């Protein structure tokens, strides 16, 4: 007998009412007062200065607001230095495309006909591999088709890329080029003019192929795999046979490298010879390969993004499609790290020998002066062409006598031609490693001269350079270009947009009771260490507004001068140890900062505590000496704060673990909390890896709490697209009275970026400023586009956070029994059945039998109305790339009228999809992405609660 729709609804309501799990929620927030002052009491936190009730801090970070991180906040990126450039064009005022203003445009004299061009003379051979053109000021006037050519002499041209343009910013990627001239042709037609507000080139870090070797499964007799590595887009390797699945091209890098992308160019004359389907693998031994990327070829140039760095010596591209066309590769570009690849360098020295040791990727082999340090000893590097850089670093072997051979003084000079030199930095080196920063500019040569005197030799294990986009480099370049006041006006414009009162309302509405506030040291100090006139305005505002909403603020010194760790999130990209740990001046500055913070906020109950240094890391392999050095400095900061403020909680970073910091009793620390940041970024797509991370952390809580005897904070973490793993982690932390602040409130990245899902708000594609070429007005206009209203709320993630922000301390997902289920699908591969996806057995699977194109569906009849709160779609272990690239989950009571429950991208072989709890008998999952693999399901699990 058929149940009427009205009856089904009534049944559903009864089911929902009976089974709905309502988590505890925070009470209506009252402004924080003196009774809310937090102190540590044993290994928990308590209000009323430690005499009140236990409190667990649960909240988020407001990253990217008072400290720059380029992947997250919109303060900009560095382009190739445009000094000395000139522009000509088919018509119009070409110079407008180079004047730094996005509002003054170069524009063609008539509508697009296919004959328009814009040409740049860079003044000297320059390295670049990306071009962008911005027509934002003239919406709709984008180039309909783009062809990019380069030339060394202005008369003989090589094609490096061709593609459609887009409205806004058209970005063209290609293999690294060394050229003086660049010509952009508009080859399409349209009833509008072509406009360019600004044109820029970029030199994204890519490996120099000069030392690499290659092999292929088959080659045309007149070609060689080496032609894809020779830096010349006019020479092309060709397969010599029509494309069939399994053809391969392998690059031997000669050493293990952390790679994150690879670009492959089919070539101008063979543009249609791109692989119809490609797969990319990496390996350490050329035997066991890890699959890191897959996709359809979509034209001459294709780029595979590995979604995080993957280490290996060998990179293999496999053509897995079929076509009458051969497979051709003109050039391969492998992207890795942040530093300039040194394969094309020529290094000389005025003394000593073995300069090859400076660039062999091994600090254990060194160049040395062979004599006591004396002024005038020098090293000179020819990088082969103009490169834009803002950093030079020297490093030596850990725990060796080389650590004491640092330059007692240095003078760094740059040159475009090897004859005329400009001084860019002077200073004193630091033990083991020295980081030298300067204003971003183009040079072909740099010369590092030792200016001090010492009995020790001058020794360098590794010499590196880069164009680094970190907090220090951003502020240094802005101050140089616009002056301190002008730079501050840009920073103010960003800060006044990125976080406003409504954002604090959002955080309060999610039930959170704490904000970790990452602050750059340059919020307080100028680059020379002098104090800014009013560094407190934004901090005071946040503390006041948060306190009125019942939200605590943890003051986090997120960056320190010189960098407290080797990566950009600590403020400065650099070596181990980074500059802070070897500079007495920098350490004095940070003591001054904390003394002023303690003076200002002593007794303020909204301030949960003082997080002294974010992610302090002296070395990836910290030993006992490193831990002692770090702990000694922490003790100095602790004493400085306690001399002023005896009551506030002090938070100490135990990074990478509890053994990375001394026990509190060693120094007599009281009222302190230890902080941890667990991440597994290389395995972001692997549910098992993320789940194991949480298992390890939760299993270790009791030991950490008992060993230290102090409270714990998980100050940053991300578990990517795994709603169930997030839930289990937060529940476990709540159950142990361990505090947490996830990373982060806002990120720019789009939904298909695995490093964006951790944002409560994400997906803002607006163009960011170009740090070293946009003028101040353009800069301010661009950062003004990043208010939260221009982002997308990460609804499902927010609701998962809300579930546990109120204190829920259990995670007991209730899986609905498969008994009585049936399944149907839009298509089914031979030898498989829809029933295999719901049979409760791993190893049997349903497959669609066709490449993912969007629109494929898999439908489950649960046999009776159930509450549905989460759906997990799992791909077979042997076919992990068969996961759906996008999904749309719908529920229905009677199988005819459907309600949308969730949409998004899949991310890896197992995807838990949380939804707003709903009564349903039917669940339909529609695959919405495009991929060459079939869609396969090993198992679908439906949960009534989680």
Tab-separated table of C-alpha atoms in Angstrom, residues 74 134 136 169 748 763-769 781-787 790-791:
chain	number	residue	atom	x	y	z
A	74	UNK	CA	44.756	40.026	-0.104
A	134	UNK	CA	43.884	43.290	-15.971
A	136	UNK	CA	38.850	45.347	-14.462
A	169	UNK	CA	42.446	39.336	-15.053
A	748	UNK	CA	40.602	33.816	-0.208
A	763	UNK	CA	36.049	31.883	-2.181
A	764	UNK	CA	36.824	35.474	-3.143
A	765	UNK	CA	38.379	35.524	-6.646
A	766	UNK	CA	38.987	39.292	-6.787
A	767	UNK	CA	42.492	40.206	-8.028
A	768	UNK	CA	45.070	41.009	-5.377
A	769	UNK	CA	47.453	43.970	-5.635
A	781	UNK	CA	40.907	49.893	-4.359
A	782	UNK	CA	41.878	46.233	-4.657
A	783	UNK	CA	42.052	45.454	-0.932
A	784	UNK	CA	38.652	47.094	-0.578
A	785	UNK	CA	37.081	44.137	-2.418
A	786	UNK	CA	37.704	41.694	0.402
A	787	UNK	CA	34.959	42.424	2.884
A	790	UNK	CA	32.139	39.265	-0.986
A	791	UNK	CA	33.003	35.790	0.341
